[in-house]
Tab-separated table of C-alpha atoms in Angstrom:
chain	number	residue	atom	x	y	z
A	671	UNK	CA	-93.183	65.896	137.410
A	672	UNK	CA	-89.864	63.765	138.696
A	673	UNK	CA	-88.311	65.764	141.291
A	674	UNK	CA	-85.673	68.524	139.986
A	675	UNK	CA	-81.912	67.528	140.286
A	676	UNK	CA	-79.638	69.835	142.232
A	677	UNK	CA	-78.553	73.236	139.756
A	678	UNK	CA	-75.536	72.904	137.517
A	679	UNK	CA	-72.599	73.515	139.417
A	680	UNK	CA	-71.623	77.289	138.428
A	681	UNK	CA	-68.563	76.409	135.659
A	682	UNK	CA	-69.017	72.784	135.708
A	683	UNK	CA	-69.491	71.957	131.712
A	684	UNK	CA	-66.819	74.648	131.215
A	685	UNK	CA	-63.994	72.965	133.170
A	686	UNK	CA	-65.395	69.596	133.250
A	687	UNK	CA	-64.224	69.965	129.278
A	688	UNK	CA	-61.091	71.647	130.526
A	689	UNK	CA	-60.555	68.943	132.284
A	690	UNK	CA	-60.431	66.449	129.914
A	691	UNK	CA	-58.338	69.147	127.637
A	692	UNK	CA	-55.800	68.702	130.530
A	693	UNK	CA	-54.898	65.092	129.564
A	694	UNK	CA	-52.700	67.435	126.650
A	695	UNK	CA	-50.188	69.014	129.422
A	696	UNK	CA	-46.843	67.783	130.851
A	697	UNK	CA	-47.277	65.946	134.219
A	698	UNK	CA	-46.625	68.331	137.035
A	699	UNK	CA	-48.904	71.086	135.114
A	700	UNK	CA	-51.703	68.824	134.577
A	701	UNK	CA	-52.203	67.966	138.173
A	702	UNK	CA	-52.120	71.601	138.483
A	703	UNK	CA	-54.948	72.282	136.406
A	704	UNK	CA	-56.800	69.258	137.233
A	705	UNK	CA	-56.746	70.538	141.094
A	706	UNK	CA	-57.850	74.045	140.284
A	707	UNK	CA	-60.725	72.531	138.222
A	708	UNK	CA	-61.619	70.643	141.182
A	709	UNK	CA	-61.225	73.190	143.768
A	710	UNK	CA	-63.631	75.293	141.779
A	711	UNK	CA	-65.841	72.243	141.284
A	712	UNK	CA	-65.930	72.233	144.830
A	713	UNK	CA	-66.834	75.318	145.550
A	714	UNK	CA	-69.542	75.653	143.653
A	715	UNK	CA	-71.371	72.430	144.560
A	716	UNK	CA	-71.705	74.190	147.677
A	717	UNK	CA	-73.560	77.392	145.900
A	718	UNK	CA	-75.467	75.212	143.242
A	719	UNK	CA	-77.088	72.967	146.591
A	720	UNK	CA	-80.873	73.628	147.171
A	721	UNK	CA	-80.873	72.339	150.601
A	722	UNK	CA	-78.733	73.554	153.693
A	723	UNK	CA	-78.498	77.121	152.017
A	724	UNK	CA	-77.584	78.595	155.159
A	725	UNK	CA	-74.749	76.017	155.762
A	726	UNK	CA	-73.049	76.477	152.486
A	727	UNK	CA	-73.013	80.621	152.589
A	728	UNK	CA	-71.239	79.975	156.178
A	729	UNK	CA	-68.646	77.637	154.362
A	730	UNK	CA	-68.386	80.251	151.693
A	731	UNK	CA	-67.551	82.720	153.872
A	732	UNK	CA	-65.187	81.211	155.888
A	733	UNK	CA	-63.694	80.417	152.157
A	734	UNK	CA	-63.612	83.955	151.185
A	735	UNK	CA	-61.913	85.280	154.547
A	736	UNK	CA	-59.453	82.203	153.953
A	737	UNK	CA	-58.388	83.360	150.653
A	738	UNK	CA	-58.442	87.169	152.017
A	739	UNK	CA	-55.735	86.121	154.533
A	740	UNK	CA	-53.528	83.701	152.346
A	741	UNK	CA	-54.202	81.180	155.311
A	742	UNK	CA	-56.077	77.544	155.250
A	743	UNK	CA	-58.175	77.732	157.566
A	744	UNK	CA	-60.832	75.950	155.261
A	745	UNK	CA	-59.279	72.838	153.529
A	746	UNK	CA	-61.219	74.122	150.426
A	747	UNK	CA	-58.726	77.197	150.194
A	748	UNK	CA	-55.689	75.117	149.673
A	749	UNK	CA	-55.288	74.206	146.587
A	750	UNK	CA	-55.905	78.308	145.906
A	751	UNK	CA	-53.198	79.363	148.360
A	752	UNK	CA	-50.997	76.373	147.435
A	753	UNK	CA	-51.239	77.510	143.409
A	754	UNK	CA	-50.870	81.431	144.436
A	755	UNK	CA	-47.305	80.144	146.362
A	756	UNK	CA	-46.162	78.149	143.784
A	757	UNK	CA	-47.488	79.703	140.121
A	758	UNK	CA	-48.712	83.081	141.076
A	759	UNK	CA	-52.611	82.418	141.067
A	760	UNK	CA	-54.349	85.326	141.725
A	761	UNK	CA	-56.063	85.260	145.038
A	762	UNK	CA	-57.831	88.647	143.855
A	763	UNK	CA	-59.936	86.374	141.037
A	764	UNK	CA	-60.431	83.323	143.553
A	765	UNK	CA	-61.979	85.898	145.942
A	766	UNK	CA	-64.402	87.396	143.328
A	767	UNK	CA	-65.519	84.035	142.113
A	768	UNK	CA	-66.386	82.539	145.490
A	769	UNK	CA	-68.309	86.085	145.829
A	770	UNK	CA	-70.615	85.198	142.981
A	771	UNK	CA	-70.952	81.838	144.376
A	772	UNK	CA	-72.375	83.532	147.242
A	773	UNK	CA	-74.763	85.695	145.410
A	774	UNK	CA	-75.727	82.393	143.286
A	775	UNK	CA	-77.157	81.102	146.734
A	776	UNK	CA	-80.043	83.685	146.269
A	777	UNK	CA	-80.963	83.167	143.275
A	778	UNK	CA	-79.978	86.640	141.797
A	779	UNK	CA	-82.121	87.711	138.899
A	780	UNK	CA	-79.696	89.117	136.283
A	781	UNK	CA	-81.494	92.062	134.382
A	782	UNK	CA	-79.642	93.272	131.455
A	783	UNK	CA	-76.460	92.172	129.290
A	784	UNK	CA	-74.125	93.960	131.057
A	785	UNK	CA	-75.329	92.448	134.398
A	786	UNK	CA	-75.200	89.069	132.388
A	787	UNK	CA	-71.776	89.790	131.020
A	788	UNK	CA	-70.454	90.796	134.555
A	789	UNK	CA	-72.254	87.626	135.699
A	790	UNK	CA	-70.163	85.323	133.433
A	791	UNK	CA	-66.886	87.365	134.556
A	792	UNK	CA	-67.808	86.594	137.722
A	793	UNK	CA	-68.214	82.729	137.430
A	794	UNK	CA	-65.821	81.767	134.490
A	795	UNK	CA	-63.439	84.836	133.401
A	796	UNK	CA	-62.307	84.383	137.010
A	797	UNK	CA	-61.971	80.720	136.690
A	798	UNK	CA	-59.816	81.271	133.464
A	799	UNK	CA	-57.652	84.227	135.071
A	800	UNK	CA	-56.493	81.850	137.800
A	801	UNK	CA	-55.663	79.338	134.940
A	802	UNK	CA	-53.439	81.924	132.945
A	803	UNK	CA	-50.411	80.875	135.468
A	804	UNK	CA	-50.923	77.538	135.878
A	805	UNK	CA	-50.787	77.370	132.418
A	806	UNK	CA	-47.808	79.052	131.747
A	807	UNK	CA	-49.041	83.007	130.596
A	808	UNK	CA	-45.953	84.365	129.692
A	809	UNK	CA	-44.446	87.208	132.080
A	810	UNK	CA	-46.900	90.248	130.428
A	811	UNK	CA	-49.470	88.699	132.507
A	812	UNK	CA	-51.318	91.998	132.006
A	813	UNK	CA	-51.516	91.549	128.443
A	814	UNK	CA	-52.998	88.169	128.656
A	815	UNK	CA	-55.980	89.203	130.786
A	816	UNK	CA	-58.590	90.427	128.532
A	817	UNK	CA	-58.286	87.290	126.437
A	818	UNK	CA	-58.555	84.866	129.797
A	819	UNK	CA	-61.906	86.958	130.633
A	820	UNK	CA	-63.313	86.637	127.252
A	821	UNK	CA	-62.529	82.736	127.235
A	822	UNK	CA	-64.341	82.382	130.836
A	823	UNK	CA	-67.206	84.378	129.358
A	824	UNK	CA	-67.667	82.445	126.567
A	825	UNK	CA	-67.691	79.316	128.759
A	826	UNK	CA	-70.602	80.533	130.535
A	827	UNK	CA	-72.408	81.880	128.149
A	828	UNK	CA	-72.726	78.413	126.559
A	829	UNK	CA	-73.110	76.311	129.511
A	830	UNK	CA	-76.039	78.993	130.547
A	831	UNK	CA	-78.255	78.463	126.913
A	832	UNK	CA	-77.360	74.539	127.813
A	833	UNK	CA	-78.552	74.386	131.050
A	834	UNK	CA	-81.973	76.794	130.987
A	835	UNK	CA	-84.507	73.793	131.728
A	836	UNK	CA	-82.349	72.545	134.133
A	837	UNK	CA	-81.532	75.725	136.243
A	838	UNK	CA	-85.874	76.551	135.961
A	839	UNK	CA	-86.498	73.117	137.664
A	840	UNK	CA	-84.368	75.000	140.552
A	841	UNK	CA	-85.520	78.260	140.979
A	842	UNK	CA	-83.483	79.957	138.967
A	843	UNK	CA	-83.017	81.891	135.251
A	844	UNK	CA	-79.510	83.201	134.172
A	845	UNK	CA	-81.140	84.616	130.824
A	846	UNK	CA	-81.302	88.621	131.346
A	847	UNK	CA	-84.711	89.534	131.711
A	848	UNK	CA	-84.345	92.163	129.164
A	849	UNK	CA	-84.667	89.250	126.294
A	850	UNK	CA	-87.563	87.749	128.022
A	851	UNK	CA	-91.121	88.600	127.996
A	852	UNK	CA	-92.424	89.320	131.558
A	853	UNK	CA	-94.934	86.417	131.634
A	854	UNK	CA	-91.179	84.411	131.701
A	855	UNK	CA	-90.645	82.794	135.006
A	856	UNK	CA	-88.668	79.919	135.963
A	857	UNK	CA	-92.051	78.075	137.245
A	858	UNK	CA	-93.210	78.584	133.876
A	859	UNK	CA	-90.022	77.515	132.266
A	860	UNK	CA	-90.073	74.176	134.651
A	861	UNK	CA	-93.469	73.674	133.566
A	862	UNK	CA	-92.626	73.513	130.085
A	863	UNK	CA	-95.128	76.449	128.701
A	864	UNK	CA	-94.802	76.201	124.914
A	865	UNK	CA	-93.867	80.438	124.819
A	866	UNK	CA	-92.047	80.594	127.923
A	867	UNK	CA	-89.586	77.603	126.136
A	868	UNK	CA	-89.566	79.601	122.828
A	869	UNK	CA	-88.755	82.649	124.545
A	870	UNK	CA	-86.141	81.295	126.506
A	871	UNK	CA	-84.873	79.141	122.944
A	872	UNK	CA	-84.526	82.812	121.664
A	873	UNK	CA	-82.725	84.123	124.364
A	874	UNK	CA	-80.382	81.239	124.833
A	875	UNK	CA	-79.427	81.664	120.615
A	876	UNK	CA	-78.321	85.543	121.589
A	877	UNK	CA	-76.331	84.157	124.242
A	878	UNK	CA	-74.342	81.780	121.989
A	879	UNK	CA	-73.888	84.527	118.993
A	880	UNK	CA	-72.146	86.322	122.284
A	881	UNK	CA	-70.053	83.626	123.120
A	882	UNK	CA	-68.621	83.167	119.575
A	883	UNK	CA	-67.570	86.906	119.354
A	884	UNK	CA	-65.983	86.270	123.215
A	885	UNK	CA	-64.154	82.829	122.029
A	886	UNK	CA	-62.438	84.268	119.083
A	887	UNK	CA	-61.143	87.362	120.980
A	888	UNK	CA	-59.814	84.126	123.244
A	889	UNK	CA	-58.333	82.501	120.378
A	890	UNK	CA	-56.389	85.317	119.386
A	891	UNK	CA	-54.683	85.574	122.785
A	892	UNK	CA	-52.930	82.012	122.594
A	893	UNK	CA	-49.854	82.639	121.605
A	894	UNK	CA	-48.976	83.884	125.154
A	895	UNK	CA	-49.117	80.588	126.491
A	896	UNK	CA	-46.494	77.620	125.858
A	897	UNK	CA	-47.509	75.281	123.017
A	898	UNK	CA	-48.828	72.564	124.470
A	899	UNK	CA	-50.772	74.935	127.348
A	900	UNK	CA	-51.736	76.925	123.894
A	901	UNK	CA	-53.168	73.247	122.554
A	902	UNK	CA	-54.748	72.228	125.386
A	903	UNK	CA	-56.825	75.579	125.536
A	904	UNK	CA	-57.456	75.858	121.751
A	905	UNK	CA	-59.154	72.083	122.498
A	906	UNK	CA	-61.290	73.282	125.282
A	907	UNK	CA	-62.165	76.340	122.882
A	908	UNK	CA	-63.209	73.999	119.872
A	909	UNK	CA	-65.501	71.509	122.235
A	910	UNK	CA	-67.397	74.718	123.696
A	911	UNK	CA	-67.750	75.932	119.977
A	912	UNK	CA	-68.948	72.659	119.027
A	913	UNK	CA	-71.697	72.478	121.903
A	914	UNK	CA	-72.782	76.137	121.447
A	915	UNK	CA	-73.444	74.966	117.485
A	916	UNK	CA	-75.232	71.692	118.563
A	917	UNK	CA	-77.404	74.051	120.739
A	918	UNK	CA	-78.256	76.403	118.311
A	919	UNK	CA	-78.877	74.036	115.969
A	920	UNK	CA	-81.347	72.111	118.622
A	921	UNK	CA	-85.483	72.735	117.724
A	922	UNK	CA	-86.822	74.630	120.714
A	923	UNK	CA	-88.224	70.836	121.685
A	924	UNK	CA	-85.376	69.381	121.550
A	925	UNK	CA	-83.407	71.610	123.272
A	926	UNK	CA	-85.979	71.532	126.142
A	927	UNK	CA	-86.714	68.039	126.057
A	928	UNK	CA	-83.007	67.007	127.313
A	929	UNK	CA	-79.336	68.792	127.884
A	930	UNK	CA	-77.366	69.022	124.483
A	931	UNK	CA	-73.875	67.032	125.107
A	932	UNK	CA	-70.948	66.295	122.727
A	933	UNK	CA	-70.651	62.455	122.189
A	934	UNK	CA	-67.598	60.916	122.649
A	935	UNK	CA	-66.390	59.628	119.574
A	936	UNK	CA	-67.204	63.757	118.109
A	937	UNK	CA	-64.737	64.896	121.213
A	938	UNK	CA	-62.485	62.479	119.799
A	939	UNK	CA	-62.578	63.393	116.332
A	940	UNK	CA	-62.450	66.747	117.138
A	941	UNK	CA	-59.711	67.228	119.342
A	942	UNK	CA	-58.072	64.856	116.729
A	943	UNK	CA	-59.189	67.707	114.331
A	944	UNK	CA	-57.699	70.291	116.495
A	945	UNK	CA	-54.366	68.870	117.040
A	946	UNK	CA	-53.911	68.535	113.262
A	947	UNK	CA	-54.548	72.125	112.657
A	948	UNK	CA	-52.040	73.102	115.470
A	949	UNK	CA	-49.392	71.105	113.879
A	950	UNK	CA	-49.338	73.058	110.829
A	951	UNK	CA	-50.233	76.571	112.001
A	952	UNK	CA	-47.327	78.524	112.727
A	953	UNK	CA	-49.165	81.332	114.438
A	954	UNK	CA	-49.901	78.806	116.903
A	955	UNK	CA	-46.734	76.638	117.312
A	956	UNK	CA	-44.417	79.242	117.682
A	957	UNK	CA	-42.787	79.751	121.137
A	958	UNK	CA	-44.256	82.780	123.184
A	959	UNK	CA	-45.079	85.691	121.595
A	960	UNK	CA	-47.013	89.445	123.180
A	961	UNK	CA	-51.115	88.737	122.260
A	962	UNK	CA	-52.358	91.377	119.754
A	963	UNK	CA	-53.889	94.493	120.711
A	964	UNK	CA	-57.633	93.426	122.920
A	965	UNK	CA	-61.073	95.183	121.699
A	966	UNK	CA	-61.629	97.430	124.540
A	967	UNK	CA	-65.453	97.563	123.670
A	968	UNK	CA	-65.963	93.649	124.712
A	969	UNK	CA	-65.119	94.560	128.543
A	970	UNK	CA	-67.343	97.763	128.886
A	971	UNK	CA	-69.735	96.039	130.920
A	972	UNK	CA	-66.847	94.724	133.448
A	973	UNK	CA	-65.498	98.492	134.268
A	974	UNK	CA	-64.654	98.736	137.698
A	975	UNK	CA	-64.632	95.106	138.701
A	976	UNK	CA	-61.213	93.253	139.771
A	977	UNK	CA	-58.641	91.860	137.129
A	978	UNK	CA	-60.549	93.964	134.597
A	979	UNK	CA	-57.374	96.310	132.462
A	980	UNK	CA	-58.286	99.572	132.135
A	981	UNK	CA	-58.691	100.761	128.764
C-alpha cells in the first residue's frame, strides 16, 4: 500500500467550492470571503497534519487565546479579528471552530448522530456563521442563524461520505459508530475489507439523505442576504447537492476506489444552470426580506452549544 496522504483539511471541499462561488461577489466582498476561506483553510491544515501533532495543538492554542482577546498575537488570527472590526464576524464561532480543530488532532471517535451533528456544527455551521456578515446577512442577524448552521452542516456531511477512504488511510472515521458494525475500524476501512467498505457505503448514503434535509432548510434562508451574496450561496448549495448525488449514486467500489469530484465543464453548466433559475425567481431576486420561520427539531442535537438560538 502507497503511503496515506495527509487527512482532508476539516471544511476544505466545502469552501474550496465556496471559493470558487466567490468569483459571483462585488470586489471588496469577494476578497473578504476569499480571506476567511483561507484563514480557515489555514487553520485546519494545522489539525488535519499527521506529523508534529504536538506543534500544531500549541499553534492552535495560541490561536484560540488570540481570538479570546481580540489581539494578533498569531498572524493566523488576523484576518478573524480584522473581519470581526470591519463586518461584525463573530469571534464566538471562530473560537468554537478552532476548538474542534483541536479535538480533530486526537482523532475523536464520534458515537451517535447527535455527536455527528454537533461535529459538523462544529467544523462547518461555524465556518458559515462567520460568513453570514461578510456576506451581507441583513441586520436580524439572529434570524439568519439557524439557516447558516444548517448550510455548514450540510457541507460536512457531504465532504465526510466523500472523504471516508481517505480519512481511514489516517487514522480516523467521522461516520458515527452507531451506523457501523463493531468489526468497523479505520485499519479495516484502509485495508479495503469488502464489509467494512459496504458498511461504511451505507453509512456515508444516511449521511447525504441528512445533508439534503439540512441544505434545503439553507435554501430557504436566502433571502436575508443581498442578491448577488444570495447567488453566490445558492451556487455553492447546488455544487454540494450535485456531489452528494454523484456519491450516492457511486457503487460501493467505486466510491472506494477514488474521491467522487464534480468535473469542470458540470460546475460550469451548473452554475450556468443556477444563475438562470435566479434570474427568473422572484423569491430569490427580491431585495432583503426576514427568512421564514426555522424547524426547531433540526438543531436539537446542538442545544447548549454557542451561536445555537434557543427555541
Amino acid at each position: 500500500m502507497t503511503a496515506p496522504a495527509a487527512p482532508a483539511v476539516q471544511a476544505g471541499t466545502s469552501i474550496t467550492l465556496l471559493k470558487g462561488a466567490a468569483r459571483l461577489l462585488p470586489g471588496e466582498r469577494r476578497r473578504d470571503v476569499l480571506a476567511l476561506g483561507d484563514a480557515c483553510l489555514a487553520a485546519g491544515a494545522l489539525a488535519a497534519q499527521r506529523t508534529g501533532r504536538h506543534a500544531a495543538r500549541i499553534r492552535l492554542r495560541r490561536l484560540r487565546a488570540a481570538l479570546r482577546a481580540k489581539e494578533a498575537a498569531d498572524d493566523l488570527a488576523a484576518p478573524f479579528l480584522d473581519l470581526h472590526a470591519r463586518c461584525g464576524l463573530r469571534l464566538d464561532m471562530a473560537e468554537l471552530f478552532v476548538t474542534t480543530l483541536l479535538r480533530d488532532t486526537e482523532d475523536p471517535v464520534i458515537e451517535t448522530w447527535n455527536g455527528l451533528i454537533r461535529y459538523c456544527h462544529g467544523s462547518g455551521g461555524t465556518v458559515a456563521v462567520m460568513l453570514g456578515p461578510v456576506l451581507g446577512a441583513a441586520a436580524e442577524a439572529e434570524d439568519v442563524l439557524p439557516f447558516a448552521i444548517d448550510l455548514g452542516i450540510a457541507v460536512r456531511l457531504v465532504d465526510i461520505a466523500r472523504d471516508v477512504r481517505h480519512d481511514a488511510e489516517c487514522g480516523r472515521v467521522y461516520l458515527p459508530a452507531a451506523l457501523l458494525p463493531r468489526s468497523v475500524t479505520p485499519e479495516r476501512l484502509a485495508e479495503g475489507a469488502p464489509a467494512a467498505v459496504a458498511a461504511a457505503h451505507g453509512a456515508a448514503q444516511k449521511l447525504l439523505k441528512r445533508a439534503a434535509v439540512h441544505f434545503r432548510s439553507a435554501e430557504s434562508g436566502l433571502s436575508a442576504l443581498p442578491p448577488r451574496s444570495r447567488a453566490a450561496v445558492l451556487v455553492a448549495i447546488r455544487q454540494h447537492e450535485a456531489l452528494g448525488g454523484r456519491i450516492a449514486d457511486a457503487a460501493p467500489e467505486t466510491w472506494w476506489q477514488r474521491p467522487t469530484t464534480l468535473p469542470a465543464m458540470g460546475r460550469t453548466w451548473r452554475t450556468g444552470r443556477t444563475l438562470a433559475g435566479f434570474a427568473t425567481d422572484s423569491r430569490l431576486r427580491n431585495g432583503h426580506q426576514p427568512p421564514p420561520e426555522h424547524v426547531a427539531a433540526l438543531h436539537r442535537p446542538l442545544r447548549g452549544l454557542p451561536g445555537v438560538p434557543r427555541p
